[in-house]
């Protein structure tokens, strides 16, 4: 039987990045989780259906976080005077090691997932840890929450402390196990996750690329985030032309759908490959600043027509709420603009687009309210004095800047309230 959901309220979303689509006091109809249309007057054939009327509240697409580390959730806001490689060595690996402990993993991943959903993220690309058992728990916890996610067991077989790396064999075996177990899941699915080139041998990368191809599984990793990291990649992979080439030559750069975090210092050849291979890049503004990697040249990439999404990069970024990442992306664009006026600032609609439809396209038709898209939505209640005085775009901008989970009064994934 068809599952029909009809909600009414002030609907706002971005179909294209440069403007908001606003439908005040409209109905949005979802059938079996897929949006059928938006109407001012309810079509006659739905007359007898119940309508969830949200009154003055506004309805927006759920947030999509294209890059974060569940196993770093406890260290948000710590070690924030360090740069990337020291931060990994001094804080991160030690925490990630603990996820071998099943009861620890259960407790922390539950807290992580609760916060993710509370803040309105309904789709995410998530790194677990190197622990296969721990990552299996992450799959289960996320399945329970009802949101959509790609989840990766982190692959590392060199250049990290012994207590956290695996042999190439173990790393592949665990990855294969999770792929076999979860590849046919509806919403929480596996993604191949070499941490980054420096902690991978060529052999590991090669075999991960083969797994990606064999099972048609997407890929996520980090690329070109930090100058020391890039120099290190050059030294470790002398036969590769550049950082991107390391992934590309092993079938980990767009051969299956691929999302790469950061990409701050990509050269011309690398950017051509990003575009040609249709690789999605994730802008992680908080992380760019916190571990002082640099600022992704977002405007340049947008002008090139690259596919971009937003990431909280917990815990390089310190806030899991994606509206905060949207705001920080705007703020960083203003800093860039003050130095280089030719790089225009990011508008509210552009930032919103990145965190909804931009990232959402990695999951198929999500992140928008166009016909045929999955109905993933947040219902937002703001202060009545703001609601009464301002238009929809101003109200949304205000929510992005100062709102939080207290303003989110309902969450829908594929037409089901969660
Ligand atoms: N590069 C390799 N590992 C990491 C990580 O955990 N966080 C970030 N931001 N960059 C990385
Ligand atoms: Fe990261």
Short mmCIF file of C-alpha atoms and ligand atoms in Angstrom, two decimals:
data_model
loop_
_atom_site.label_atom_id
_atom_site.label_comp_id
_atom_site.label_asym_id
_atom_site.label_seq_id
_atom_site.Cartn_x
_atom_site.Cartn_y
_atom_site.Cartn_z
CA UNK A 1 0.00 0.00 0.00
CA UNK A 2 1.13 3.53 -0.71
CA UNK A 3 2.41 5.44 2.26
CA UNK A 4 1.20 8.99 1.87
CA UNK A 5 2.53 11.80 4.01
CA UNK A 6 1.23 15.34 3.75
CA UNK A 7 2.82 18.14 5.73
CA UNK A 8 1.85 21.78 5.67
CA UNK A 9 3.91 24.80 6.59
CA UNK A 10 6.38 27.33 5.21
CA UNK A 11 8.61 25.42 2.84
CA UNK A 12 12.09 26.64 1.93
CA UNK A 13 14.95 24.93 0.10
CA UNK A 14 17.54 25.44 -2.62
CA UNK A 15 17.09 23.95 -6.07
CA UNK A 16 20.04 25.97 -7.36
CA UNK A 17 22.66 27.52 -5.16
CA UNK A 18 22.07 31.20 -5.84
CA UNK A 19 18.53 31.50 -4.49
CA UNK A 20 16.02 30.04 -2.09
CA UNK A 21 12.73 28.55 -3.24
CA UNK A 22 10.01 29.70 -0.81
CA UNK A 23 6.48 28.33 -0.57
CA UNK A 24 4.62 29.97 2.29
CA UNK A 25 1.80 28.01 3.81
CA UNK A 26 1.97 25.18 1.26
CA UNK A 27 1.45 21.44 1.33
CA UNK A 28 4.25 19.05 0.51
CA UNK A 29 3.22 15.52 -0.41
CA UNK A 30 5.47 12.50 -0.14
CA UNK A 31 4.48 9.06 -1.43
CA UNK A 32 6.54 6.12 -0.20
CA UNK A 33 9.16 8.62 0.92
CA UNK A 34 9.45 10.34 -2.45
CA UNK A 35 8.26 13.89 -2.99
CA UNK A 36 5.25 14.11 -5.28
CA UNK A 37 4.88 17.87 -5.26
CA UNK A 38 4.27 21.12 -3.42
CA UNK A 39 0.82 22.67 -3.54
CA UNK A 40 -0.89 25.83 -2.43
CA UNK A 41 -4.25 24.04 -2.54
CA UNK A 42 -4.43 20.37 -1.67
CA UNK A 43 -5.32 18.33 -4.78
CA UNK A 44 -8.74 16.76 -4.57
CA UNK A 45 -7.53 13.17 -4.54
CA UNK A 46 -5.76 13.79 -1.20
CA UNK A 47 -8.80 15.42 0.40
CA UNK A 48 -9.41 12.55 2.78
CA UNK A 49 -5.78 12.17 3.86
CA UNK A 50 -4.60 13.50 7.20
CA UNK A 51 -2.41 16.58 7.05
CA UNK A 52 0.36 17.31 9.51
CA UNK A 53 -0.04 21.06 9.86
CA UNK A 54 3.06 22.83 11.21
CA UNK A 55 1.45 26.27 11.11
CA UNK A 56 3.96 29.12 11.22
CA UNK A 57 6.95 26.79 11.46
CA UNK A 58 9.22 26.27 8.49
CA UNK A 59 10.28 23.09 6.76
CA UNK A 60 13.74 22.59 5.25
CA UNK A 61 15.69 19.64 3.82
CA UNK A 62 17.68 17.63 6.39
CA UNK A 63 21.37 18.44 6.68
CA UNK A 64 23.98 16.33 4.90
CA UNK A 65 27.43 16.03 6.52
CA UNK A 66 29.88 14.65 3.97
CA UNK A 67 32.80 14.17 6.33
CA UNK A 68 33.11 13.34 10.01
CA UNK A 69 34.81 10.89 12.35
CA UNK A 70 32.49 9.12 14.81
CA UNK A 71 35.50 7.75 16.71
CA UNK A 72 36.71 11.30 17.46
CA UNK A 73 33.47 12.48 19.00
CA UNK A 74 34.78 12.62 22.58
CA UNK A 75 37.68 14.90 21.72
CA UNK A 76 35.71 17.73 20.14
CA UNK A 77 37.39 20.99 21.09
CA UNK A 78 40.60 19.39 22.39
CA UNK A 79 44.17 19.75 21.19
CA UNK A 80 43.08 22.70 19.14
CA UNK A 81 46.41 24.51 19.28
CA UNK A 82 48.07 21.71 17.32
CA UNK A 83 48.44 21.30 13.61
CA UNK A 84 47.05 18.27 11.82
CA UNK A 85 49.86 15.70 12.08
CA UNK A 86 50.70 16.46 15.72
CA UNK A 87 47.02 16.50 16.58
CA UNK A 88 46.61 13.03 15.08
CA UNK A 89 49.63 11.69 16.95
CA UNK A 90 49.03 13.37 20.30
CA UNK A 91 45.24 13.01 20.59
CA UNK A 92 43.45 11.15 17.90
CA UNK A 93 45.07 7.76 17.52
CA UNK A 94 44.95 7.18 21.25
CA UNK A 95 41.19 7.73 21.33
CA UNK A 96 40.46 5.76 18.18
CA UNK A 97 42.29 2.77 19.65
CA UNK A 98 39.63 2.50 22.35
CA UNK A 99 36.95 1.52 19.86
CA UNK A 100 38.31 -2.01 19.92
CA UNK A 101 36.44 -2.15 23.21
CA UNK A 102 32.89 -3.07 22.29
CA UNK A 103 31.13 -1.59 25.31
CA UNK A 104 33.08 1.66 24.94
CA UNK A 105 32.18 1.78 21.25
CA UNK A 106 28.52 1.20 22.00
CA UNK A 107 28.28 3.99 24.56
CA UNK A 108 30.25 6.58 22.61
CA UNK A 109 28.67 5.83 19.24
CA UNK A 110 25.23 6.13 20.81
CA UNK A 111 26.08 9.58 22.10
CA UNK A 112 27.55 10.50 18.74
CA UNK A 113 24.46 9.37 16.83
CA UNK A 114 22.08 11.06 19.28
CA UNK A 115 23.85 14.37 18.80
CA UNK A 116 24.13 14.02 15.04
CA UNK A 117 20.40 13.47 14.66
CA UNK A 118 19.47 16.02 17.32
CA UNK A 119 21.31 18.72 15.39
CA UNK A 120 19.51 17.82 12.16
CA UNK A 121 21.99 15.76 10.14
CA UNK A 122 19.96 13.08 8.37
CA UNK A 123 22.63 11.82 5.91
CA UNK A 124 26.35 11.53 6.57
CA UNK A 125 29.62 10.03 5.34
CA UNK A 126 31.26 8.73 8.48
CA UNK A 127 34.69 7.37 9.42
CA UNK A 128 34.69 4.75 12.18
CA UNK A 129 38.04 3.44 13.44
CA UNK A 130 40.37 0.66 12.33
CA UNK A 131 38.44 -1.73 14.58
CA UNK A 132 36.13 -3.95 12.55
CA UNK A 133 34.07 -4.86 15.61
CA UNK A 134 33.83 -1.24 16.66
CA UNK A 135 32.73 -0.16 13.20
CA UNK A 136 30.13 -2.93 13.10
CA UNK A 137 28.64 -1.36 16.22
CA UNK A 138 28.58 2.01 14.50
CA UNK A 139 26.54 0.48 11.65
CA UNK A 140 24.08 -0.98 14.14
CA UNK A 141 23.72 2.22 16.15
CA UNK A 142 23.06 4.27 13.01
CA UNK A 143 20.58 1.73 11.64
CA UNK A 144 18.68 2.07 14.88
CA UNK A 145 18.49 5.85 14.45
CA UNK A 146 16.88 5.58 11.03
CA UNK A 147 19.11 8.08 9.23
CA UNK A 148 21.05 7.52 6.01
CA UNK A 149 24.81 7.05 6.17
CA UNK A 150 27.88 5.70 4.50
CA UNK A 151 30.08 4.15 7.17
CA UNK A 152 33.72 3.22 6.76
CA UNK A 153 36.07 1.05 8.72
CA UNK A 154 39.31 3.03 8.62
CA UNK A 155 42.15 1.29 6.76
CA UNK A 156 45.72 1.88 7.99
CA UNK A 157 48.68 -0.47 7.61
CA UNK A 158 51.64 1.82 8.22
CA UNK A 159 52.90 5.12 9.66
CA UNK A 160 50.68 5.18 12.72
CA UNK A 161 51.30 3.71 16.19
CA UNK A 162 51.41 -0.11 16.37
CA UNK A 163 48.45 -0.15 18.72
CA UNK A 164 46.16 1.10 16.00
CA UNK A 165 47.41 -0.11 12.64
CA UNK A 166 46.54 -3.50 11.18
CA UNK A 167 48.36 -5.73 8.74
CA UNK A 168 47.26 -5.30 5.15
CA UNK A 169 45.62 -8.70 5.38
CA UNK A 170 43.62 -7.88 8.54
CA UNK A 171 42.58 -4.54 7.16
CA UNK A 172 41.24 -6.06 3.92
CA UNK A 173 39.59 -8.94 5.73
CA UNK A 174 37.67 -6.64 8.09
CA UNK A 175 36.65 -4.36 5.24
CA UNK A 176 35.36 -7.29 3.23
CA UNK A 177 33.43 -8.62 6.19
CA UNK A 178 31.60 -5.31 6.69
CA UNK A 179 30.92 -4.96 2.97
CA UNK A 180 29.44 -8.45 2.81
CA UNK A 181 27.33 -7.82 5.88
CA UNK A 182 25.97 -4.36 4.99
CA UNK A 183 26.15 -3.91 1.22
CA UNK A 184 22.45 -4.55 0.70
CA UNK A 185 21.26 -2.36 3.57
CA UNK A 186 18.73 0.27 2.59
CA UNK A 187 20.15 3.30 4.36
CA UNK A 188 23.34 2.59 6.30
CA UNK A 189 25.84 1.33 3.80
CA UNK A 190 29.57 0.62 3.61
CA UNK A 191 32.14 2.94 2.08
CA UNK A 192 35.80 2.13 1.51
CA UNK A 193 37.88 4.33 3.79
CA UNK A 194 41.66 4.46 3.53
CA UNK A 195 42.42 7.06 6.21
CA UNK A 196 44.74 8.92 3.86
CA UNK A 197 47.62 8.03 1.60
CA UNK A 198 50.42 8.29 4.23
CA UNK A 199 48.98 5.53 6.44
CA UNK A 200 48.46 3.15 3.52
CA UNK A 201 50.89 0.92 1.65
CA UNK A 202 50.56 0.68 -2.12
CA UNK A 203 49.44 -2.89 -1.58
CA UNK A 204 46.59 -1.81 0.71
CA UNK A 205 45.45 0.90 -1.70
CA UNK A 206 45.56 -1.54 -4.59
CA UNK A 207 43.45 -4.10 -2.78
CA UNK A 208 40.96 -1.50 -1.55
CA UNK A 209 40.57 -0.28 -5.13
CA UNK A 210 39.87 -3.86 -6.18
CA UNK A 211 37.24 -4.24 -3.45
CA UNK A 212 35.60 -0.98 -4.49
CA UNK A 213 35.36 -2.19 -8.07
CA UNK A 214 34.32 -5.75 -7.25
CA UNK A 215 31.46 -4.73 -4.95
CA UNK A 216 30.77 -1.34 -6.54
CA UNK A 217 31.29 0.41 -3.22
CA UNK A 218 31.97 4.17 -2.89
CA UNK A 219 35.19 5.59 -1.48
CA UNK A 220 36.02 8.32 1.04
CA UNK A 221 39.34 9.67 2.26
CA UNK A 222 41.34 12.83 2.90
CA UNK A 223 43.35 14.59 0.23
CA UNK A 224 45.68 17.57 0.14
CA UNK A 225 44.81 18.98 3.54
CA UNK A 226 48.11 20.15 4.96
CA UNK A 227 51.49 21.13 3.48
CA UNK A 228 53.55 18.72 5.62
CA UNK A 229 51.15 15.93 4.72
CA UNK A 230 51.50 16.69 0.99
CA UNK A 231 55.31 16.66 1.22
CA UNK A 232 55.13 13.39 3.11
CA UNK A 233 52.97 11.84 0.37
CA UNK A 234 55.54 12.99 -2.17
CA UNK A 235 58.29 11.20 -0.24
CA UNK A 236 56.27 8.02 0.37
CA UNK A 237 55.00 7.65 -3.20
CA UNK A 238 57.88 8.85 -5.40
CA UNK A 239 56.39 7.19 -8.48
CA UNK A 240 53.15 9.15 -8.27
CA UNK A 241 52.77 12.44 -10.08
CA UNK A 242 50.88 14.06 -7.18
CA UNK A 243 48.61 13.28 -4.22
CA UNK A 244 45.52 12.65 -6.34
CA UNK A 245 47.51 10.30 -8.56
CA UNK A 246 48.18 8.03 -5.56
CA UNK A 247 44.46 7.34 -5.22
CA UNK A 248 43.64 7.52 -8.90
CA UNK A 249 46.14 4.91 -9.98
CA UNK A 250 44.72 2.45 -7.44
CA UNK A 251 41.09 2.85 -8.46
CA UNK A 252 40.19 5.05 -5.50
CA UNK A 253 39.42 8.32 -7.23
CA UNK A 254 36.08 8.32 -8.99
CA UNK A 255 36.18 4.81 -10.38
CA UNK A 256 33.28 4.34 -7.97
CA UNK A 257 31.51 7.36 -6.38
CA UNK A 258 34.18 9.11 -4.34
CA UNK A 259 34.17 11.85 -1.75
CA UNK A 260 37.43 13.44 -0.63
CA UNK A 261 37.76 15.75 2.36
CA UNK A 262 39.60 19.08 2.09
CA UNK A 263 41.50 19.29 -1.21
CA UNK A 264 42.96 22.62 -0.15
CA UNK A 265 46.12 22.69 -2.25
CA UNK A 266 45.16 20.77 -5.38
CA UNK A 267 47.18 21.69 -8.47
CA UNK A 268 45.90 22.01 -12.01
CA UNK A 269 46.31 18.36 -12.93
CA UNK A 270 44.66 17.26 -9.69
CA UNK A 271 41.71 19.59 -10.19
CA UNK A 272 41.27 18.33 -13.74
CA UNK A 273 41.07 14.81 -12.38
CA UNK A 274 38.56 15.84 -9.69
CA UNK A 275 36.37 17.24 -12.43
CA UNK A 276 36.89 14.50 -14.99
CA UNK A 277 36.36 11.69 -12.46
CA UNK A 278 33.37 13.48 -10.88
CA UNK A 279 34.88 13.30 -7.42
CA UNK A 280 33.01 15.21 -4.72
CA UNK A 281 35.10 17.46 -2.48
CA UNK A 282 34.10 18.26 1.07
CA UNK A 283 34.72 21.70 2.48
CA UNK A 284 35.33 21.49 6.25
CA UNK A 285 35.68 25.12 7.33
CA UNK A 286 36.01 24.62 11.10
CA UNK A 287 38.67 22.00 10.60
CA UNK A 288 40.54 24.16 8.07
CA UNK A 289 40.98 26.75 10.81
CA UNK A 290 41.25 24.61 13.95
CA UNK A 291 44.20 22.51 12.83
CA UNK A 292 45.47 25.40 10.71
CA UNK A 293 45.56 23.46 7.47
CA UNK A 294 44.64 26.43 5.32
CA UNK A 295 41.42 27.56 3.65
CA UNK A 296 39.94 25.62 0.76
CA UNK A 297 39.62 27.97 -2.25
CA UNK A 298 35.89 27.33 -2.32
CA UNK A 299 34.91 30.12 -4.71
CA UNK A 300 37.48 29.00 -7.25
CA UNK A 301 36.18 25.43 -7.05
CA UNK A 302 32.55 26.54 -7.32
CA UNK A 303 33.42 28.64 -10.36
CA UNK A 304 35.01 25.53 -11.90
CA UNK A 305 31.73 23.69 -11.42
CA UNK A 306 33.15 21.07 -9.05
CA UNK A 307 30.78 18.98 -6.98
CA UNK A 308 31.12 20.22 -3.37
CA UNK A 309 29.54 19.37 -0.03
CA UNK A 310 30.09 20.44 3.55
CA UNK A 311 31.61 18.53 6.44
CA UNK A 312 31.83 19.09 10.16
CA UNK A 313 35.02 16.95 10.19
CA UNK A 314 34.43 16.07 13.82
CA UNK A 315 36.83 16.37 15.60
CA UNK A 316 39.14 18.52 13.46
CA UNK A 317 35.98 20.59 13.45
CA UNK A 318 34.56 21.03 16.93
CA UNK A 319 30.79 21.35 16.26
CA UNK A 320 28.64 18.56 14.91
CA UNK A 321 25.78 20.88 13.90
CA UNK A 322 25.97 21.41 10.17
CA UNK A 323 24.31 24.82 10.27
CA UNK A 324 27.46 25.89 12.13
CA UNK A 325 29.59 24.61 9.25
CA UNK A 326 27.43 26.63 6.85
CA UNK A 327 28.00 29.77 8.89
CA UNK A 328 31.72 29.12 9.19
CA UNK A 329 31.95 28.61 5.43
CA UNK A 330 30.36 32.03 4.97
CA UNK A 331 32.67 33.60 7.53
CA UNK A 332 35.80 32.10 5.96
CA UNK A 333 34.65 33.33 2.55
CA UNK A 334 34.45 36.83 4.02
CA UNK A 335 38.00 36.60 5.35
CA UNK A 336 39.17 35.47 1.92
CA UNK A 337 37.20 38.25 0.26
CA UNK A 338 38.78 40.92 2.46
CA UNK A 339 42.15 39.91 1.07
CA UNK A 340 41.09 38.93 -2.42
CA UNK A 341 37.98 40.88 -3.44
CA UNK A 342 37.76 38.95 -6.71
CA UNK A 343 36.62 35.95 -4.64
CA UNK A 344 33.01 36.79 -3.85
CA UNK A 345 31.63 35.93 -0.44
CA UNK A 346 29.42 32.89 -0.02
CA UNK A 347 25.74 33.77 0.20
CA UNK A 348 23.35 32.17 2.68
CA UNK A 349 21.65 30.23 -0.10
CA UNK A 350 25.00 28.94 -1.39
CA UNK A 351 26.04 27.76 2.07
CA UNK A 352 22.65 26.14 2.60
CA UNK A 353 22.86 24.45 -0.80
CA UNK A 354 26.30 22.99 0.04
CA UNK A 355 24.97 21.48 3.28
CA UNK A 356 21.78 20.08 1.71
CA UNK A 357 21.55 19.43 -2.04
CA UNK A 358 25.30 19.81 -2.71
CA UNK A 359 26.29 17.03 -0.32
CA UNK A 360 22.95 15.28 -0.73
CA UNK A 361 23.65 14.39 -4.34
CA UNK A 362 26.26 11.92 -3.09
CA UNK A 363 23.30 9.95 -1.70
CA UNK A 364 21.16 10.22 -4.84
CA UNK A 365 18.14 12.51 -4.91
CA UNK A 366 18.37 14.01 -1.45
CA UNK A 367 18.80 17.49 -0.02
CA UNK A 368 16.05 19.24 -1.97
CA UNK A 369 12.25 19.27 -2.14
CA UNK A 370 11.96 18.92 -5.89
CA UNK A 371 9.64 16.27 -7.28
CA UNK A 372 11.31 12.86 -7.16
CA UNK A 373 13.57 13.70 -4.21
CA UNK A 374 13.47 11.73 -0.96
CA UNK A 375 11.52 13.54 1.71
CA UNK A 376 14.27 14.15 4.30
CA UNK A 377 13.18 17.17 6.27
CA UNK A 378 13.52 19.24 9.42
CA UNK A 379 10.70 21.27 10.91
CA UNK A 380 11.98 24.47 12.50
CA UNK A 381 10.29 26.52 15.16
CA UNK A 382 11.74 29.96 15.78
CA UNK A 383 10.78 32.69 18.21
CA UNK A 384 7.31 34.04 17.41
CA UNK A 385 8.62 37.61 17.46
CA UNK A 386 11.06 36.70 14.73
CA UNK A 387 8.45 34.65 12.86
CA UNK A 388 5.91 37.47 12.96
CA UNK A 389 8.27 40.19 11.89
CA UNK A 390 10.49 38.63 9.21
CA UNK A 391 10.19 36.80 5.93
CA UNK A 392 11.13 33.18 5.41
CA UNK A 393 14.67 33.78 4.10
CA UNK A 394 15.56 35.99 7.05
CA UNK A 395 14.10 33.46 9.47
CA UNK A 396 16.14 30.66 7.94
CA UNK A 397 19.34 32.71 7.98
CA UNK A 398 18.72 33.49 11.63
CA UNK A 399 18.23 29.80 12.41
CA UNK A 400 21.46 28.93 10.61
CA UNK A 401 23.39 31.48 12.68
CA UNK A 402 21.82 31.17 16.13
CA UNK A 403 19.57 28.10 16.03
CA UNK A 404 20.22 24.65 17.44
CA UNK A 405 18.44 21.41 18.31
CA UNK A 406 15.95 23.29 20.51
CA UNK A 407 14.50 24.81 17.34
CA UNK A 408 14.16 21.50 15.50
CA UNK A 409 10.76 20.09 16.36
CA UNK A 410 10.53 17.21 13.87
CA UNK A 411 12.81 15.17 11.62
CA UNK A 412 11.74 13.07 8.63
CA UNK A 413 13.81 10.55 6.70
CA UNK A 414 12.25 9.25 3.48
CA UNK A 415 8.82 10.33 4.61
CA UNK A 416 9.00 8.74 8.09
CA UNK A 417 9.28 10.75 11.25
CA UNK A 418 12.28 9.58 13.27
N1 LIG B 1 44.00 13.18 7.84
C1 LIG B 1 44.21 11.92 8.24
N2 LIG B 1 43.47 11.60 9.30
C2 LIG B 1 42.74 12.68 9.58
C3 LIG B 1 41.76 12.97 10.57
O1 LIG B 1 41.42 12.15 11.41
N3 LIG B 1 41.22 14.22 10.53
C4 LIG B 1 41.57 15.13 9.59
N4 LIG B 1 41.01 16.32 9.60
N5 LIG B 1 42.51 14.89 8.67
C5 LIG B 1 43.08 13.68 8.66
FE1 LIG B 2 38.71 14.23 8.61
#
